[in-house]
Coordinates of C-alpha atoms in Angstrom, one line a residue:
M8 CA 31.0 -35.4 -17.6
A9 CA 27.4 -36.2 -16.6
R10 CA 28.4 -36.3 -12.9
K11 CA 30.1 -32.9 -13.2
F12 CA 27.0 -31.5 -14.8
L13 CA 24.8 -32.8 -12.0
Y14 CA 27.2 -31.4 -9.4
G15 CA 27.0 -28.0 -11.2
I16 CA 23.1 -28.1 -11.1
A17 CA 23.2 -29.0 -7.4
I18 CA 25.5 -26.1 -6.7
L19 CA 23.3 -23.7 -8.6
I20 CA 20.2 -24.9 -6.7
M21 CA 22.1 -24.4 -3.4
L22 CA 23.1 -20.9 -4.4
A23 CA 19.5 -20.1 -5.3
L24 CA 18.2 -21.5 -2.0
A25 CA 20.8 -19.5 -0.1
A26 CA 19.9 -16.3 -2.0
A27 CA 16.2 -16.9 -1.2
F28 CA 17.0 -17.6 2.4
T29 CA 19.1 -14.5 2.7
Y30 CA 16.3 -12.3 1.2
R31 CA 13.6 -13.9 3.3
Y32 CA 15.4 -13.1 6.6
W33 CA 17.5 -10.0 5.7
G34 CA 15.8 -8.7 2.5
M35 CA 14.2 -5.7 4.2
Q36 CA 17.5 -4.7 5.7
I37 CA 19.1 -5.0 2.3
M38 CA 16.4 -3.0 0.6
R39 CA 16.6 -0.3 3.3
Q40 CA 20.3 0.1 2.8
A41 CA 19.9 0.3 -0.9
M42 CA 16.8 2.6 -1.1
V43 CA 16.4 4.7 2.1
P44 CA 18.1 8.1 1.8
S45 CA 20.8 8.8 4.3
A46 CA 20.6 12.5 3.9
E47 CA 18.6 14.8 6.1
F48 CA 15.2 16.0 4.9
T49 CA 15.6 19.3 3.0
P50 CA 12.3 20.6 1.7
L51 CA 12.2 21.8 -1.9
P52 CA 10.8 25.3 -2.5
E53 CA 7.1 25.6 -2.0
A54 CA 5.0 25.7 -5.2
P55 CA 3.6 29.2 -5.8
P56 CA -0.2 29.4 -5.5
S57 CA -0.7 29.5 -9.3
A58 CA 1.8 26.7 -10.2
Y59 CA -0.8 24.2 -11.3
A60 CA -2.4 26.8 -13.7
R61 CA 0.6 25.9 -15.9
A62 CA 0.2 23.1 -18.4
D63 CA 3.7 21.8 -17.7
M64 CA 2.8 20.9 -14.1
W65 CA 0.5 18.2 -15.4
I66 CA 1.4 14.8 -17.0
A67 CA -2.2 14.6 -18.3
R68 CA -4.9 17.2 -18.8
P69 CA -7.6 17.5 -21.5
D70 CA -5.7 20.1 -23.5
K71 CA -2.2 18.5 -23.3
P72 CA -0.7 17.2 -26.5
G73 CA 0.5 13.6 -26.3
N74 CA -1.6 12.9 -23.3
P75 CA -0.5 9.4 -22.1
A76 CA -3.9 8.9 -20.3
L77 CA -5.6 8.8 -23.7
W78 CA -3.8 5.6 -24.7
T79 CA -6.1 2.5 -25.2
P80 CA -5.4 -1.0 -26.3
E81 CA -6.8 -2.3 -29.6
G82 CA -10.6 -2.3 -29.6
F83 CA -11.1 0.6 -27.2
Q84 CA -11.3 4.3 -27.7
P85 CA -11.4 7.3 -25.3
A86 CA -14.6 9.3 -25.3
G87 CA -14.7 12.5 -27.4
D88 CA -16.7 14.5 -24.9
P89 CA -16.7 12.6 -21.5
A90 CA -19.2 13.6 -18.9
A91 CA -17.0 13.4 -15.8
A92 CA -13.7 14.8 -14.7
V93 CA -11.0 12.4 -13.4
F94 CA -8.3 13.4 -10.9
F95 CA -5.6 10.7 -11.0
L96 CA -2.5 10.4 -8.8
H97 CA 0.2 8.1 -10.2
P98 CA 2.2 5.7 -8.0
T99 CA 5.8 6.1 -6.9
S100 CA 8.1 6.6 -9.9
F101 CA 11.1 8.2 -8.0
L102 CA 13.7 5.6 -6.9
D103 CA 16.6 7.9 -6.0
R104 CA 18.1 7.6 -2.5
S105 CA 20.1 10.9 -2.8
R106 CA 17.0 13.0 -1.7
W107 CA 13.6 12.5 -0.1
N108 CA 11.4 14.1 -2.7
A109 CA 11.5 14.0 -6.5
P110 CA 12.3 17.2 -8.4
L111 CA 9.8 18.0 -11.0
D112 CA 12.4 17.6 -13.8
D113 CA 13.6 14.1 -13.0
A114 CA 13.5 12.5 -16.5
R115 CA 13.5 8.9 -15.3
A116 CA 10.7 9.5 -12.7
N117 CA 8.6 11.4 -15.3
N118 CA 9.1 8.6 -17.9
Y119 CA 7.9 6.0 -15.4
A120 CA 4.9 8.2 -14.4
E121 CA 3.8 8.4 -18.1
I122 CA 4.0 4.6 -18.3
F123 CA 1.8 4.3 -15.2
L124 CA -0.7 6.6 -16.7
R125 CA -0.9 4.6 -19.9
G126 CA -1.6 1.4 -18.0
Q127 CA -3.7 2.8 -15.2
A128 CA -5.4 6.2 -15.8
S129 CA -6.3 5.1 -19.3
A130 CA -9.0 2.8 -17.8
F131 CA -11.0 6.0 -17.1
N132 CA -10.8 7.8 -20.4
E133 CA -14.2 6.6 -21.5
V134 CA -16.0 8.3 -18.6
G135 CA -14.0 11.4 -17.9
A136 CA -11.4 14.0 -19.0
I137 CA -8.3 13.1 -17.0
W138 CA -6.1 15.5 -15.0
A139 CA -2.9 13.9 -13.5
P140 CA -0.5 16.3 -11.8
R141 CA 3.2 16.1 -11.5
Y142 CA 3.9 16.1 -7.8
R143 CA 7.2 16.1 -5.8
Q144 CA 6.4 12.6 -4.4
A145 CA 8.4 10.9 -1.7
T146 CA 11.1 8.6 -2.9
F147 CA 10.5 4.8 -2.8
G148 CA 12.8 4.4 0.2
A149 CA 10.4 6.5 2.3
F150 CA 8.1 3.5 2.6
L151 CA 10.9 1.3 4.0
T152 CA 11.7 3.2 7.1
S153 CA 10.1 4.8 10.2
K154 CA 12.5 7.8 10.1
Q155 CA 10.8 11.1 10.7
Q156 CA 12.2 12.3 7.4
A157 CA 9.9 9.8 5.6
Q158 CA 6.8 11.4 7.0
Q159 CA 8.1 14.8 6.2
A160 CA 8.7 13.8 2.6
L161 CA 5.1 12.4 2.4
D162 CA 3.7 15.6 3.9
F163 CA 5.6 17.7 1.4
A164 CA 4.3 15.6 -1.5
Y165 CA 0.7 15.9 -0.2
R166 CA 1.0 19.7 -0.3
D167 CA 1.6 19.5 -4.0
V168 CA -1.3 17.1 -4.4
L169 CA -3.6 19.5 -2.5
A170 CA -2.6 22.5 -4.7
A171 CA -3.1 20.5 -7.8
F172 CA -6.6 19.4 -6.7
E173 CA -7.7 22.9 -6.0
Q174 CA -6.7 23.9 -9.6
F175 CA -8.4 20.8 -10.9
L176 CA -11.6 21.9 -9.2
D177 CA -11.4 25.3 -10.9
E178 CA -10.9 23.8 -14.3
A179 CA -13.3 20.8 -14.1
G180 CA -16.4 23.1 -13.6
D181 CA -19.4 21.4 -12.1
R182 CA -18.9 18.0 -13.7
P183 CA -19.1 14.8 -11.6
I184 CA -15.7 13.7 -10.3
V185 CA -13.9 10.4 -10.4
L186 CA -11.0 10.1 -8.0
A187 CA -8.3 7.5 -8.7
G188 CA -4.8 6.7 -7.7
H189 CA -2.4 3.9 -7.0
S190 CA 0.2 3.1 -4.3
Q191 CA 1.6 6.4 -3.1
G192 CA -1.0 8.1 -5.2
A193 CA -3.7 6.2 -3.4
L194 CA -2.2 7.1 0.0
H195 CA -2.4 10.8 -0.9
L196 CA -5.9 10.3 -2.3
S197 CA -7.1 8.7 0.9
R198 CA -5.8 11.7 2.8
L199 CA -7.4 14.1 0.4
L200 CA -10.7 12.4 1.0
A201 CA -10.4 12.6 4.8
E202 CA -9.0 16.1 5.0
R203 CA -10.4 18.0 2.0
I204 CA -13.6 16.3 0.8
A205 CA -15.3 14.5 3.8
G206 CA -18.1 16.6 5.2
T207 CA -18.1 19.2 2.3
P208 CA -20.4 19.6 -0.7
L209 CA -17.6 18.1 -2.8
A210 CA -18.5 14.7 -1.4
D211 CA -21.8 14.8 -3.2
R212 CA -20.0 15.2 -6.6
I213 CA -17.8 12.0 -6.2
V214 CA -18.9 9.3 -8.6
A215 CA -16.4 6.9 -7.0
A216 CA -12.9 6.9 -5.5
Y217 CA -10.5 4.2 -6.6
V218 CA -8.0 4.0 -3.7
V219 CA -6.0 1.1 -5.2
G220 CA -2.8 -0.5 -4.0
W221 CA -2.9 1.1 -0.5
P222 CA -4.6 -0.5 2.5
V223 CA -7.8 1.2 3.8
S224 CA -8.9 0.1 7.2
A225 CA -12.6 -0.5 7.3
T226 CA -12.7 0.7 11.0
A227 CA -9.7 3.0 11.5
D228 CA -9.8 4.9 8.2
L229 CA -13.1 4.6 6.3
P230 CA -15.4 6.3 8.8
A231 CA -13.3 9.5 8.5
M232 CA -13.0 9.4 4.7
G233 CA -16.5 10.7 4.1
L234 CA -17.7 8.0 1.7
P235 CA -18.7 4.4 2.3
A236 CA -17.1 1.4 0.8
C237 CA -18.7 0.2 -2.4
E238 CA -20.9 -2.8 -1.7
G239 CA -22.4 -3.3 -5.1
P240 CA -21.5 -2.6 -8.8
D241 CA -24.3 0.0 -9.4
Q242 CA -23.5 2.1 -6.4
A243 CA -22.1 5.7 -6.7
G244 CA -20.5 7.9 -4.2
C245 CA -18.3 5.2 -2.7
I246 CA -14.7 3.9 -2.3
L247 CA -13.1 0.9 -4.0
S248 CA -9.8 -0.6 -2.8
W249 CA -7.8 -3.8 -3.4
Q250 CA -4.3 -5.2 -3.3
S251 CA -3.4 -8.1 -5.6
F252 CA -1.5 -11.3 -4.6
S253 CA -1.1 -14.6 -6.3
E254 CA -1.2 -17.7 -4.3
P255 CA 0.4 -18.7 -1.9
A256 CA 0.2 -15.1 -0.7
D257 CA 2.2 -13.5 2.1
P258 CA 1.2 -10.0 2.8
S259 CA 3.1 -9.8 6.1
L260 CA 5.5 -7.1 4.9
I261 CA 2.6 -4.8 4.2
F262 CA 0.7 -5.7 7.4
D263 CA 3.7 -5.3 9.6
T264 CA 4.1 -1.7 8.5
F265 CA 0.4 -0.9 8.3
D266 CA -0.4 -2.3 11.7
A267 CA 2.1 0.0 13.4
T268 CA 0.2 3.1 12.2
T269 CA -2.8 5.1 13.3
G270 CA -5.8 5.6 11.1
F271 CA -7.7 8.7 10.1
T272 CA -10.1 8.2 13.0
G273 CA -7.2 8.3 15.5
A274 CA -7.6 4.5 16.2
S275 CA -4.9 1.9 15.7
R276 CA -4.9 0.0 12.4
A277 CA -3.5 -3.1 14.0
G278 CA -5.4 -6.2 13.0
T279 CA -8.3 -4.3 11.5
P280 CA -10.1 -5.6 8.4
L281 CA -9.3 -3.9 5.1
V282 CA -11.7 -2.6 2.4
C283 CA -11.5 -5.2 -0.4
T284 CA -13.5 -4.6 -3.5
N285 CA -13.5 -7.3 -6.2
P286 CA -12.6 -5.3 -9.3
V287 CA -14.1 -8.0 -11.5
T288 CA -17.6 -7.8 -10.0
G289 CA -17.5 -4.4 -8.3
R290 CA -18.8 -6.0 -5.1
A291 CA -17.2 -6.0 -1.6
G292 CA -15.7 -9.2 -0.3
D293 CA -16.7 -11.0 -3.5
S294 CA -15.3 -13.9 -5.6
A295 CA -15.2 -14.2 -9.4
P296 CA -13.9 -16.8 -11.8
A297 CA -11.3 -16.0 -14.5
Q298 CA -14.0 -16.2 -17.2
A299 CA -15.6 -13.1 -15.7
N300 CA -12.4 -11.0 -16.2
L301 CA -13.1 -8.8 -19.3
G302 CA -9.5 -8.2 -20.0
T303 CA -6.0 -8.0 -18.5
L304 CA -3.4 -5.7 -20.0
I305 CA -0.2 -7.7 -20.4
P306 CA 2.7 -5.3 -21.2
D307 CA 5.4 -5.9 -23.7
S308 CA 9.1 -6.1 -22.6
R309 CA 9.7 -2.3 -23.2
L310 CA 6.5 -1.3 -21.4
A311 CA 5.6 0.7 -24.5
N312 CA 2.5 -1.2 -25.4
A313 CA 0.2 -4.0 -24.0
T314 CA -2.1 -6.7 -25.2
M315 CA -5.6 -7.3 -23.9
V316 CA -6.2 -10.9 -22.8
P317 CA -9.7 -11.7 -21.4
G318 CA -10.6 -14.6 -19.2
R319 CA -7.3 -15.3 -17.5
I320 CA -7.3 -13.9 -14.0
P321 CA -9.8 -14.8 -11.3
A322 CA -10.2 -12.6 -8.1
R323 CA -11.5 -13.3 -4.6
C324 CA -11.2 -11.3 -1.4
D325 CA -9.6 -13.3 1.4
G326 CA -8.4 -13.0 5.0
R327 CA -8.2 -9.5 6.3
G328 CA -9.0 -8.1 2.9
I329 CA -6.4 -8.9 0.3
L330 CA -7.3 -9.8 -3.3
L331 CA -6.1 -13.3 -4.4
I332 CA -5.7 -13.9 -8.2
G333 CA -5.0 -17.7 -8.1
S334 CA -1.7 -19.4 -8.8
D335 CA -1.8 -19.7 -12.6
V336 CA -1.0 -16.1 -13.5
P337 CA 0.3 -15.3 -17.0
E338 CA 3.8 -13.7 -17.3
M339 CA 3.2 -10.0 -16.5
G340 CA 6.8 -8.9 -16.4
P341 CA 9.7 -8.6 -13.9
Y342 CA 8.0 -6.4 -11.3
V343 CA 6.2 -9.0 -9.1
L344 CA 7.3 -8.2 -5.6
Q345 CA 8.9 -10.9 -3.6
P346 CA 8.7 -12.4 -1.1
G347 CA 4.9 -12.6 -0.9
N348 CA 3.8 -13.0 -4.6
N349 CA 2.7 -9.4 -4.5
Y350 CA 1.3 -8.1 -7.8
H351 CA 1.1 -4.6 -6.5
V352 CA 2.6 -3.0 -9.7
Y353 CA -0.2 -4.7 -11.8
D354 CA -3.3 -3.8 -9.6
Y355 CA -4.9 -2.0 -12.5
S356 CA -3.5 -4.0 -15.4
L357 CA -4.9 -7.2 -14.1
F358 CA -8.4 -5.9 -14.3
W359 CA -8.2 -3.0 -16.8
A360 CA -11.3 -3.8 -18.8
N361 CA -13.4 -4.5 -15.7
I362 CA -12.3 -1.2 -14.1
R363 CA -13.3 0.6 -17.3
A364 CA -16.8 -1.0 -17.2
D365 CA -17.1 -0.4 -13.5
A366 CA -16.4 3.4 -13.9
A367 CA -19.0 3.6 -16.7
R368 CA -21.6 1.7 -14.6
R369 CA -21.0 4.0 -11.5
L370 CA -21.2 7.1 -13.6
A371 CA -24.6 6.0 -15.0
A372 CA -25.8 5.3 -11.4
F373 CA -24.6 8.7 -10.4
G374 CA -26.5 10.3 -13.2
A375 CA -29.7 8.4 -12.3

């Protein structure tokens, strides 16, 4: 019986190794088949000019009941009358492969978007009133292919983002502005900086831009984005960016795609250094021990709530500009991306309390 048991364990180990080997060498092909739409790109109707004047076009805005961006963990409270205005773009929440862009009424995508706002945009509710638009974002599969339809889907999503931003400017008045986004939201935010804000009076109103979970080339992108990278924690009018990996890290899947593209300056991004802000210290290219982490949000199994745990996650910028968080990472949930030990989904949660303190510090510097 013992020998049969050992044989069974050996077979399970072999199956696990075979599965890992298969994913390592054919995982991207499998993901593409499962997630990339096979349909032709068909644009959804253009949003009318006044679309974002309607409250239902926003997941979060100051007058919206049940605003998910006002969630806070125990021990924290949103400000009653915050000084700044925050424009937040949530990451990809649409996973359907039947179409290239999300419809505005997709219940599953909207539910995920609200979860993202609770865990990400909430970090800014002490410094600013938060506007977070619904936008007909590109589906997840658009990031796994070089098909022309993928870029068409991203361009279409950006048009919604731009329309929402113009309405945000009308409603925010003359308050200082914090820009923040994650993943696909950060991609659109970087484009918004380069195409709508750089070289305009708006650039002087930006407290900081948190372009998180999307690579920003220090040479091929940053010079065209109108703001410098944040070098220190008390600097205002600058850009923060990071991408989180536990060790041993393998960012090759990201770099392979990123290096095949052209930056906002028109130069190739291949091999260029990335902007890496350490979110624990607020410094570029920095290193910080776990004890300096003011608090990580560890979500529950239903993603309905989260517990604040300080002093667990270190951070150091490494290599071309990825953020390493050590190898002893607490269980965050099932969404760590493999292969590579990519903690992309948790880029904000890992450093939630430090991001909150960082935004307050930069707003104070802006006012000074």
